[in-house]
Tab-separated table of C-alpha atoms in Angstrom:
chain	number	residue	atom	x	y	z
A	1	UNK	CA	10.173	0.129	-38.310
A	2	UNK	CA	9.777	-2.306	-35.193
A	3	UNK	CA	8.982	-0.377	-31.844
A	4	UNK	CA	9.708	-1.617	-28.338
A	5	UNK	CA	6.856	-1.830	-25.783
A	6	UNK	CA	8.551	-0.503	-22.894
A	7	UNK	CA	7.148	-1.626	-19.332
A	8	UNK	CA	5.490	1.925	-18.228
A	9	UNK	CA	5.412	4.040	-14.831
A	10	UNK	CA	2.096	2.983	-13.496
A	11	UNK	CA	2.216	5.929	-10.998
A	12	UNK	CA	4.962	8.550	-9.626
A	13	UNK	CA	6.713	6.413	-7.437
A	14	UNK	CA	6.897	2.925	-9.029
A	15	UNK	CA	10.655	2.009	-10.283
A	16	UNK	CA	9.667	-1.534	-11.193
A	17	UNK	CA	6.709	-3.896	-11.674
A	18	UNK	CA	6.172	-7.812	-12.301
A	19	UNK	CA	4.609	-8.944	-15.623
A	20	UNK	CA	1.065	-10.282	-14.829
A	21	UNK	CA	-0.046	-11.607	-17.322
A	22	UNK	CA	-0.395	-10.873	-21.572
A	23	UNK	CA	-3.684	-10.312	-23.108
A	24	UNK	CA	-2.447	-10.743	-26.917
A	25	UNK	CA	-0.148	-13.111	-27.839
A	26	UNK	CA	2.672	-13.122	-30.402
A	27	UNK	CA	1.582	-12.408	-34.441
A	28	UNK	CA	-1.609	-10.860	-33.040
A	29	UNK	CA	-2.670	-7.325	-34.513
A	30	UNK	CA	-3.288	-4.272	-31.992
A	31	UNK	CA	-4.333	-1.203	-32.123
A	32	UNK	CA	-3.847	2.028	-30.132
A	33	UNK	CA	-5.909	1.516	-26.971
A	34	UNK	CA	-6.237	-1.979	-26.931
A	35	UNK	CA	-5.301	-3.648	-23.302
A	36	UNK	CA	-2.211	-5.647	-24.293
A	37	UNK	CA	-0.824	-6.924	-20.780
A	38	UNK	CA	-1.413	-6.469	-17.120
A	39	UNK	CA	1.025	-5.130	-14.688
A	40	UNK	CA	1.614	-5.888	-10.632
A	41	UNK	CA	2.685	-2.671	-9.497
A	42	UNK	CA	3.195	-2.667	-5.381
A	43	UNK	CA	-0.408	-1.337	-5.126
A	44	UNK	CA	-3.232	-3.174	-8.154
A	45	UNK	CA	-2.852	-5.007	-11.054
A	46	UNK	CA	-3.598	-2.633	-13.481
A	47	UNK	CA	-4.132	-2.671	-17.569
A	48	UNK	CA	-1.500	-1.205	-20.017
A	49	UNK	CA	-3.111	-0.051	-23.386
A	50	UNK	CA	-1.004	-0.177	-26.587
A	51	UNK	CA	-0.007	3.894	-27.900
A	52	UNK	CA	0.288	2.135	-31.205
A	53	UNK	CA	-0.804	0.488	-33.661
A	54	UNK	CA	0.857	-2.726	-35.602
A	55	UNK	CA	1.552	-5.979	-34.955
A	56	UNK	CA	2.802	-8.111	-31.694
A	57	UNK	CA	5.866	-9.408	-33.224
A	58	UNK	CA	7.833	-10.527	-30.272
A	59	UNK	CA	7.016	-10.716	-26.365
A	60	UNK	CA	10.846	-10.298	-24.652
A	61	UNK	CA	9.436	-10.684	-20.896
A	62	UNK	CA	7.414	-13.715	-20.112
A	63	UNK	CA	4.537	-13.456	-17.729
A	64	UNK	CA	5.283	-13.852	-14.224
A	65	UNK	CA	8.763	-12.385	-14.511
A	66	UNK	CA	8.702	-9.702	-11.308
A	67	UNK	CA	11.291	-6.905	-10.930
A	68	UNK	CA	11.169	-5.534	-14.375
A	69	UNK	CA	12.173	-1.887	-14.506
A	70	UNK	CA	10.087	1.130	-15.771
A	71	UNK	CA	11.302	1.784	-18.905
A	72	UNK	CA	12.537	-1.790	-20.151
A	73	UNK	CA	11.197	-3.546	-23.194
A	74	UNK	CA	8.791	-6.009	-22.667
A	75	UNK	CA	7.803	-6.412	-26.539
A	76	UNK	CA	8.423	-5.570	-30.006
A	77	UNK	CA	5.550	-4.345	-32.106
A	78	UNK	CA	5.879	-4.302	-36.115
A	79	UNK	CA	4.137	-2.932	-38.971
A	80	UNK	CA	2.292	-5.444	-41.369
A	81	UNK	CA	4.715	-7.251	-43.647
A	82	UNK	CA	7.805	-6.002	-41.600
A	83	UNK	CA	10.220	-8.555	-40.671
A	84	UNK	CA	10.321	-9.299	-36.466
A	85	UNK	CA	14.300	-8.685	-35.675
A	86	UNK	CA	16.359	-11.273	-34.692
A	87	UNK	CA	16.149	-12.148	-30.562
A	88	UNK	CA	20.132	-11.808	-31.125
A	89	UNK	CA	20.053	-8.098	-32.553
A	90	UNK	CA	17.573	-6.616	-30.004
A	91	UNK	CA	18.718	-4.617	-27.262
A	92	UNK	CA	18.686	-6.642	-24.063
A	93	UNK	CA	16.589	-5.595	-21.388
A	94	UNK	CA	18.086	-3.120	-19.524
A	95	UNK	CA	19.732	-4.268	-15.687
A	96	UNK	CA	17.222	-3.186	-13.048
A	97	UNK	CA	17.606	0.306	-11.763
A	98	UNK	CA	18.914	0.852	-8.009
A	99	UNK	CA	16.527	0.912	-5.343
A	100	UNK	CA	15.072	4.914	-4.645
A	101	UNK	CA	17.369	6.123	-2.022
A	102	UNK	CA	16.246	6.311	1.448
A	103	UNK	CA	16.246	10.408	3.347
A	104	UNK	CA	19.310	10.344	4.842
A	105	UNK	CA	18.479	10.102	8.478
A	106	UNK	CA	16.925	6.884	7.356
A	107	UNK	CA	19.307	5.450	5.622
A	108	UNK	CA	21.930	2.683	7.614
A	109	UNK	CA	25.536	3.964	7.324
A	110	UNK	CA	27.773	0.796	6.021
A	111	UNK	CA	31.507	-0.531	6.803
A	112	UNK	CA	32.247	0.004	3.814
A	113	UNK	CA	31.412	1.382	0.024
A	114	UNK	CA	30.183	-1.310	-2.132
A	115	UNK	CA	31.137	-1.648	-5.811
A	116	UNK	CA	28.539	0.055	-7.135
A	117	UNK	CA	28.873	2.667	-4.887
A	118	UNK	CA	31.580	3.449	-5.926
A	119	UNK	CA	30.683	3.376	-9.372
A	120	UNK	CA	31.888	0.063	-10.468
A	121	UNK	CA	29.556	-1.908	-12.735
A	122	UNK	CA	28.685	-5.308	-11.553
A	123	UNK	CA	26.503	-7.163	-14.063
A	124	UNK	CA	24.212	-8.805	-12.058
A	125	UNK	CA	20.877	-10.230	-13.574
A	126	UNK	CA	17.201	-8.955	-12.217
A	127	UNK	CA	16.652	-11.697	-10.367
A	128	UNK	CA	19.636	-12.219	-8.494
A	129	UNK	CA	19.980	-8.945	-7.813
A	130	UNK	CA	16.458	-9.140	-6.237
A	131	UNK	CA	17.245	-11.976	-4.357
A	132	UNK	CA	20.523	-10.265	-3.011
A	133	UNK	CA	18.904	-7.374	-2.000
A	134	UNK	CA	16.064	-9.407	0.242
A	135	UNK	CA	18.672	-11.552	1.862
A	136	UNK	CA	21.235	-8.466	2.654
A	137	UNK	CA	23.933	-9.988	0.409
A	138	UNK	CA	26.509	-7.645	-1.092
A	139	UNK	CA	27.296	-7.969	-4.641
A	140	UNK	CA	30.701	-7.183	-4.632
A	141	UNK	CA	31.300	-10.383	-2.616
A	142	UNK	CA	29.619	-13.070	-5.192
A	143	UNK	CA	31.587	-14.152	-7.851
A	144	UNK	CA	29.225	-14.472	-10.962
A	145	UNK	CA	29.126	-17.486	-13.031
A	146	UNK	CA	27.584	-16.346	-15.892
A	147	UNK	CA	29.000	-14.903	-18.879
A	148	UNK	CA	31.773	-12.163	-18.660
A	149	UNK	CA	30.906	-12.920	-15.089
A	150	UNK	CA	27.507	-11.730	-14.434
A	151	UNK	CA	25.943	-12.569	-11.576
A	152	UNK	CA	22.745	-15.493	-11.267
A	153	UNK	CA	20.297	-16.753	-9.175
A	154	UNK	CA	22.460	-19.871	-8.527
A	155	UNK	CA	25.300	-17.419	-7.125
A	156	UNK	CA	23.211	-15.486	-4.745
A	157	UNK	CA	22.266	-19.309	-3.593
A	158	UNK	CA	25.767	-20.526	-3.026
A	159	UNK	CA	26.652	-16.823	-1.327
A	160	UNK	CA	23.385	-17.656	1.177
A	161	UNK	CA	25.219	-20.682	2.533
A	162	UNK	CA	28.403	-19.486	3.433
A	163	UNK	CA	27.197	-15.983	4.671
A	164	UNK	CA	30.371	-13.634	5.490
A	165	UNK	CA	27.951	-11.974	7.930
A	166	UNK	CA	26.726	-13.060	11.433
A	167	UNK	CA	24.032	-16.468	10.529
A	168	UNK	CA	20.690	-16.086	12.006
A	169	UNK	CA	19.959	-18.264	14.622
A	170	UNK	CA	16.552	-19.916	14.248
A	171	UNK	CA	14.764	-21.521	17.211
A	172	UNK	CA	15.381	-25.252	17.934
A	173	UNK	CA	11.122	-25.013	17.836
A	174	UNK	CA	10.621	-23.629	14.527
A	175	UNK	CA	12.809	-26.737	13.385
A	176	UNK	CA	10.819	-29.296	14.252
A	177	UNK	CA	7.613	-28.067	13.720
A	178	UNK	CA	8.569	-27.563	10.098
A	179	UNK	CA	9.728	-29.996	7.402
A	180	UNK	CA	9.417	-29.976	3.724
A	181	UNK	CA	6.848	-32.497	3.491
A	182	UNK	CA	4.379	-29.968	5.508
A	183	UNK	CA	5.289	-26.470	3.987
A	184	UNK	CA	3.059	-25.301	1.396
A	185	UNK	CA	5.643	-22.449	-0.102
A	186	UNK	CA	3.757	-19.430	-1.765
A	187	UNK	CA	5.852	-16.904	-3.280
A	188	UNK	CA	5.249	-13.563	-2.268
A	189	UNK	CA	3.554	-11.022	-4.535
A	190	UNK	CA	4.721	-7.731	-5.239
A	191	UNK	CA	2.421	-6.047	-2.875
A	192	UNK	CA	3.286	-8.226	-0.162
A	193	UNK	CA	6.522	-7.672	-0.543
A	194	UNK	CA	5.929	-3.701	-0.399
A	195	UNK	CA	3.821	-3.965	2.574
A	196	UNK	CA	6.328	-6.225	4.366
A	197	UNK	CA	9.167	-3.491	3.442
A	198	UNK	CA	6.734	-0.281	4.413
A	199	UNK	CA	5.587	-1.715	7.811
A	200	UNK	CA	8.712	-2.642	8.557
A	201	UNK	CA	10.467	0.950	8.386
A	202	UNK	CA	7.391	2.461	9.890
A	203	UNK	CA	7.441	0.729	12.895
A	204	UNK	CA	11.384	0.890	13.142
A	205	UNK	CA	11.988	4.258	11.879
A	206	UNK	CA	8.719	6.052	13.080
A	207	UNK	CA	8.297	6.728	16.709
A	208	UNK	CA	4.471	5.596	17.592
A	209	UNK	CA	2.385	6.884	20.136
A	210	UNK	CA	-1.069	4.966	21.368
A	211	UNK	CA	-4.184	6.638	22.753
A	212	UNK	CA	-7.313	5.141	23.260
A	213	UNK	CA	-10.402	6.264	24.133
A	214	UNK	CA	-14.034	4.325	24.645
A	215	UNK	CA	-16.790	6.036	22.086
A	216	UNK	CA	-20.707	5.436	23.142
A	217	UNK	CA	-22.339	4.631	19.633
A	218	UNK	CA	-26.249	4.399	20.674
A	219	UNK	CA	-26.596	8.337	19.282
A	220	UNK	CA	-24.833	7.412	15.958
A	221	UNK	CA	-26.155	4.103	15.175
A	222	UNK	CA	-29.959	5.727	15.986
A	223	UNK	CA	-29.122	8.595	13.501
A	224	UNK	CA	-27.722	5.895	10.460
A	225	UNK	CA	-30.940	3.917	10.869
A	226	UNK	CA	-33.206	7.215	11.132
A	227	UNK	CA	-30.907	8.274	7.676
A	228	UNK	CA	-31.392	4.837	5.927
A	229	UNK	CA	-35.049	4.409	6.519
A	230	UNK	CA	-35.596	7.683	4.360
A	231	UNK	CA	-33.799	6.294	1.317
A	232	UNK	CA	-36.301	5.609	-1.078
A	233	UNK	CA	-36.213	1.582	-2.579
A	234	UNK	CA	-32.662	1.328	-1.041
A	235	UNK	CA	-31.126	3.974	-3.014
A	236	UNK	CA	-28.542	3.996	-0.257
A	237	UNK	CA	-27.031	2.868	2.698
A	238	UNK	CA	-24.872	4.268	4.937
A	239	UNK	CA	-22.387	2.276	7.069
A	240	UNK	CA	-21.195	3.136	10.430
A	241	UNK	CA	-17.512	3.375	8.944
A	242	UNK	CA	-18.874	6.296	6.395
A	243	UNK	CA	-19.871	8.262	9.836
A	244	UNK	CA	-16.734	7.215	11.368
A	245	UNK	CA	-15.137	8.833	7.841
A	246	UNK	CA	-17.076	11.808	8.235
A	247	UNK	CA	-16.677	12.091	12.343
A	248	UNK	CA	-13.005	11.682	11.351
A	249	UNK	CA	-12.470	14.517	8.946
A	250	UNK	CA	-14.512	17.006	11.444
A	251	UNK	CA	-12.353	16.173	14.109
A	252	UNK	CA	-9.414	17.127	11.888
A	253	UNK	CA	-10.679	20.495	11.114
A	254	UNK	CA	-10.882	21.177	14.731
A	255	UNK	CA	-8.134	19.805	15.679
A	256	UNK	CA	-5.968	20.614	12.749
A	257	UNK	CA	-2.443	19.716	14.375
A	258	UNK	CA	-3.160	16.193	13.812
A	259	UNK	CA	-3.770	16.495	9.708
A	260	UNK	CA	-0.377	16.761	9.398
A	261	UNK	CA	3.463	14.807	7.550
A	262	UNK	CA	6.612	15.557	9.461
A	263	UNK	CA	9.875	15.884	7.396
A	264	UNK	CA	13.259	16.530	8.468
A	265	UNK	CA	13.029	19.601	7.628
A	266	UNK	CA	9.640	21.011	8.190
A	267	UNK	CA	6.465	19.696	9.695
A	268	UNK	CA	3.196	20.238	6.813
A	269	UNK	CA	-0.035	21.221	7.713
A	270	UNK	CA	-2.633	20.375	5.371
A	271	UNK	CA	-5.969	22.200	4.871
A	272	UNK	CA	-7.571	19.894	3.366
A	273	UNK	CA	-8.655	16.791	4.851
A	274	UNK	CA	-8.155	13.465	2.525
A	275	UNK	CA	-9.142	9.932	4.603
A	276	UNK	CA	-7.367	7.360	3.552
A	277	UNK	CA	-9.633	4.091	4.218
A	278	UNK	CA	-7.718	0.677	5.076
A	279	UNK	CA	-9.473	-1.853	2.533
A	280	UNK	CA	-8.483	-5.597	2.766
A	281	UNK	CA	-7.628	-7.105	-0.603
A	282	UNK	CA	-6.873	-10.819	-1.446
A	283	UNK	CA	-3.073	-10.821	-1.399
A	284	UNK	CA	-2.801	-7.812	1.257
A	285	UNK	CA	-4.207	-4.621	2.013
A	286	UNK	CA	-4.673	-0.983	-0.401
A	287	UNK	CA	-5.943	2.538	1.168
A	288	UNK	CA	-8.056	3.944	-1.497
A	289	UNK	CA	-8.852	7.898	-0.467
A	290	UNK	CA	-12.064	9.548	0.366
A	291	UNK	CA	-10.738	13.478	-0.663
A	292	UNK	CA	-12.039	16.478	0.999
A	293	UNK	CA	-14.424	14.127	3.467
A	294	UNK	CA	-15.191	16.909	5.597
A	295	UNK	CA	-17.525	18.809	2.719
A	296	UNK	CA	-18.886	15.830	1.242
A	297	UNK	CA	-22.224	14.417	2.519
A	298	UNK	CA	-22.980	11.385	4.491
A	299	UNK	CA	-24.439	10.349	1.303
A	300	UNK	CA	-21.805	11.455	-0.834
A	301	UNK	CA	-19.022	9.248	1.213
A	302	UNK	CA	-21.033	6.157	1.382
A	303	UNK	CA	-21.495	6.069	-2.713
A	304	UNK	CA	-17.594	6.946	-3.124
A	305	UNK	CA	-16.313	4.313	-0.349
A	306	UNK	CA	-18.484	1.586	-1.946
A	307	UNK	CA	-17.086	2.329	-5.507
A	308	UNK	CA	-13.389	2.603	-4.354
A	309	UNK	CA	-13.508	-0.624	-2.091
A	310	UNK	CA	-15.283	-3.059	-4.977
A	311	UNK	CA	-12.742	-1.380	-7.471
A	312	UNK	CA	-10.017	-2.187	-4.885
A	313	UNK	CA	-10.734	-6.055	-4.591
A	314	UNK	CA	-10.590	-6.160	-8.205
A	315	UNK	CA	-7.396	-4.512	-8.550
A	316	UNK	CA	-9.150	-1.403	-10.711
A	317	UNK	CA	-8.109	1.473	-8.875
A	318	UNK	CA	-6.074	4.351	-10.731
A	319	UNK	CA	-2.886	5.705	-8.970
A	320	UNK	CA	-4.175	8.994	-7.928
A	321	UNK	CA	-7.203	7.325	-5.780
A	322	UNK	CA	-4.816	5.675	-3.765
A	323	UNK	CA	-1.802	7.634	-3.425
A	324	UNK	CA	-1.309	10.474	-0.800
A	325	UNK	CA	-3.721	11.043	1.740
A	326	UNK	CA	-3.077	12.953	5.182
A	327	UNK	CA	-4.491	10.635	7.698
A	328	UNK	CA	-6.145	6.825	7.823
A	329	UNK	CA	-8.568	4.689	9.067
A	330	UNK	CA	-8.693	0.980	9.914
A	331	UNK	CA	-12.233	-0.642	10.641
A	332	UNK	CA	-12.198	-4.270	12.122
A	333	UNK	CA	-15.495	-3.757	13.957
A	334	UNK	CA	-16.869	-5.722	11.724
A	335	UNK	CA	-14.947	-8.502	12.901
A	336	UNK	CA	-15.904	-8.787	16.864
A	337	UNK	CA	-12.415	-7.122	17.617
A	338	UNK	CA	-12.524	-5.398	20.694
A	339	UNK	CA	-9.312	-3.380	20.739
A	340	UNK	CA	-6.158	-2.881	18.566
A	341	UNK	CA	-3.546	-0.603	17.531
A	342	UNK	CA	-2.737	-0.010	13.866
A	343	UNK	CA	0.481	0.755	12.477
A	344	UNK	CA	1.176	4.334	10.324
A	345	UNK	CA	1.040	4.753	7.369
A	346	UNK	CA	3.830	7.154	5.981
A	347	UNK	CA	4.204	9.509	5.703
A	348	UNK	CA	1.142	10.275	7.563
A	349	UNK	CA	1.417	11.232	10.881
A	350	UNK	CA	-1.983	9.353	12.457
A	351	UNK	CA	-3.993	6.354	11.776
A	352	UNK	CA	-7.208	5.426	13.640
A	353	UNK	CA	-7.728	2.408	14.762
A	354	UNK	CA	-11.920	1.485	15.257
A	355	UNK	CA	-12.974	-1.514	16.889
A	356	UNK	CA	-16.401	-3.396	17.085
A	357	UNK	CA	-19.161	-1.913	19.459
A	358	UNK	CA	-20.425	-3.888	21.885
A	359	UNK	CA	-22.756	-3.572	24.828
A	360	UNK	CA	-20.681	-2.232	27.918
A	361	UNK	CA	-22.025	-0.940	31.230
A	362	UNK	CA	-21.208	2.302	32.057
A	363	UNK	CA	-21.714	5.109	35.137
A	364	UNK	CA	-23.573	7.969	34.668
A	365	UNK	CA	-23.630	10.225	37.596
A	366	UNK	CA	-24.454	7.516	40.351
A	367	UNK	CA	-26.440	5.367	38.163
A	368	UNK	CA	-25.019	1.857	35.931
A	369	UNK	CA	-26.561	1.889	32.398
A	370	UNK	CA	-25.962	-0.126	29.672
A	371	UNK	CA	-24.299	1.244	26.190
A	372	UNK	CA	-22.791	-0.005	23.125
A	373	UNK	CA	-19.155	1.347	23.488
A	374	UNK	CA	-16.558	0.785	20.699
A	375	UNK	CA	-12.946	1.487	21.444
A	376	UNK	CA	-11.273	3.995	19.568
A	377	UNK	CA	-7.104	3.978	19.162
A	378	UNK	CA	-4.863	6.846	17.509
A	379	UNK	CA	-1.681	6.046	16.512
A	380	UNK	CA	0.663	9.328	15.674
A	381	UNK	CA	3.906	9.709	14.681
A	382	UNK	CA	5.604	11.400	18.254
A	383	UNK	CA	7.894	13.563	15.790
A	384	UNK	CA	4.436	15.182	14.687
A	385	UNK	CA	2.005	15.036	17.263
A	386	UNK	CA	2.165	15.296	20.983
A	387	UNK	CA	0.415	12.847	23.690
A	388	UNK	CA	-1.748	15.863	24.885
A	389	UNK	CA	-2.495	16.483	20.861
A	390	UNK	CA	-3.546	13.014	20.623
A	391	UNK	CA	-5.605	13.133	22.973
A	392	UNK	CA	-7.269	16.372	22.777
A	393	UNK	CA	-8.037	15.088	19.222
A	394	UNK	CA	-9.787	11.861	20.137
A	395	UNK	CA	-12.208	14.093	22.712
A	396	UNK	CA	-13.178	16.175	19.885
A	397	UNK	CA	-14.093	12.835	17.774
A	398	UNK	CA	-15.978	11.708	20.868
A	399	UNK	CA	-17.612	14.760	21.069
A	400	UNK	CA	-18.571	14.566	17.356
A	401	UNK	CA	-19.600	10.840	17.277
A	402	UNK	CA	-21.721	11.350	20.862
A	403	UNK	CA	-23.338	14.228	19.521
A	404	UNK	CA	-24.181	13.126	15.432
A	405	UNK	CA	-25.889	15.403	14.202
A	406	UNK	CA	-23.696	17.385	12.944
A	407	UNK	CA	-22.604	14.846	10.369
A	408	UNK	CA	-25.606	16.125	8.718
A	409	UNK	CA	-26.002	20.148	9.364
């Protein structure tokens, strides 16, 4: 009897995902286990294995097709000798499922109730429904053009040129210095997309608060190169950003206030202390997590932030190493920047934001010496954390970061 492939929950939170690519093709013969497609989730591409076993009879969703909801078929698999049933008698794919609803306090009160709000069906397909939702249309004001009316991409087009709502105005600049003949368009991937979406409501929905503080590094960077000249034939190598990870998660434990999510209802404190790392990836950027950092060696977070980050660039990472997390880190030391301010990452309550150290002269008593300084910056959410917890929090990581060693007792 034919079985659908349905397109699978990659992790708790994902609702839909785009079709990467297929690793067997139509009439080909799979067994349970074998890697039959790859999926874009808003986080990795990651594989999906086949639960069982028979033949690839027919693929329903063409690669590159984004938007697909959890749950819809994507192919039929048959048994040897079975017939593959006709495109016409298969279930369509079902309609995309609505967007996760917002908390309430986040969620924009409208005019008025929408169709489907009030629990009229529009049929609508994936894409256009997509493309409504990104360019604030309303459903219930397109008339579809498809059969019994559903909605298509060419409808959500015509609806974008005679907007019922207030046009955008677009600088007379941003005219000129554009034209078709000099855009290169590149659609945006899923995790672009996400990113765009999650930044956005953090920095409009989550109040941020910025402290900096200046970090002398000479201590530290004498202890790493103490540290790395015992490993024997290279065995390891510790980076300055696996003391920062360390220094971090010490500095949570004493100040504990800061390692912390804040709800409508309730505020949570964590006890343990999970650093989530900011690692760039080709098409955006993926916080793989370095768990319980505050009992784990030197040593121990070097090998584990070396694995996660490769496996991050190549899209390997499983759900669970890069979901949750109570506070981050973003390193761009590495790139001569001298000072910036990240943005949080929810629903954490703190990011850190660690710049390059550079040679800086400072005052000691009466005396001018020279130092390498780097230029630490905490962003909290001011729901959470008070300016006064802030800062008493970055002291304690200067303190820790001034005074190394005990990244290693």
């Amino acid at each position: 009897m034919a079985t659908d492939i349905l397109m699978p929950a990659l992790s708790p939170t994902m609702t839909e995902g785009k079709l990467a690519r297929w690793l067997k093709a139509e009439g080909d013969t799979v067994s349970a286990g074998d890697v039959i497609a790859e999926i874009e989730t808003d986080k990795a591409t990651m594989e999906v294995e086949a639960v069982d076993e028979g033949i690839l009879g027919r693929i329903l969703i063409k690669e590159g097709v984004e938007g697909i909801p959890v749950n819809t078929p994507i192919a039929v698999l048959v048994e040897e000798g079975e017939a593959v049933p006709d495109a016409s008698s298969m279930q369509a794919p079902a309609a995309p499922k609505a967007e996760v609803a917002p908390p309430e306090t986040m969620r924009a009160v409208p005019a008025k109730a929408s169709a489907e709000e009030k629990g009229e069906r529009i049929f609508v397909s994936p894409l256009a429904r997509r493309m409504a939702r990104e360019r604030g249309i309303a459903l219930d004001e397109l008339t579809g053009s498809g059969p019994n009316g559903r909605i298509l991409k060419r409808d959500v087009e015509k609806g974008v040129t005679a907007p019922k709502t207030e046009p955008k105005v677009v600088p007379a600049a941003t005219l000129l210095a554009t034209s078709e003949d000099t855009v290169r368009r590149v659609p945006n991937s899923t995790m672009r997309k996400v990113i765009a979406r999650r930044l956005t409501e953090s920095k409009t929905q989550v109040p941020h608060f910025y402290v900096s503080v200046d970090i002398e590094l000479d201590a530290l960077l004498e202890l790493r190169s103490k540290l790395n000249a015992t490993a024997q034939e290279n065995s390891f190598k510790i980076s300055v950003n696996d003391m920062m990870i360390k220094a971090v998660a010490l500095a949570l434990k004493k100040v504990p206030g800061v390692n912390v999510q804040f709800t409508d209802v309730e505020t949570l404190h964590f006890e343990n202390v999970d650093i989530s790392m900011a690692v760039s990836v080709p098409d955006g950027l993926i916080t793989p997590i370095i768990r319980n950092a505050d009992h784990k060696s030197l040593r121990q977070i070097s090998v584990e932030a070396k694995d996660l980050a490769k496996r991050a660039r190549a899209g390997k990472l499983k759900p669970e190493e890069f979901q949750g997390g109570t506070f981050s880190i973003s390193n761009m030391g590495m790139f001569g920047v001298r000072e910036f301010a990240a943005i949080i990452n929810p629903p954490q309550a703190g990011i850190l934001a660690i710049a390059s150290g550079e040679k800086r002269a400072v005052v000691r008593g009466s005396e001018i010496a020279v130092a390498t300084v780097m230029t630490a910056t905490l962003s909290v959410d001011h729901r959470a954390v008070d300016g006064a917890l802030g800062a008493e929090w970055l002291n304690a990581l200067r303190d820790i970061v001034q005074n190394p060693y005990i990244l290693v007792v």
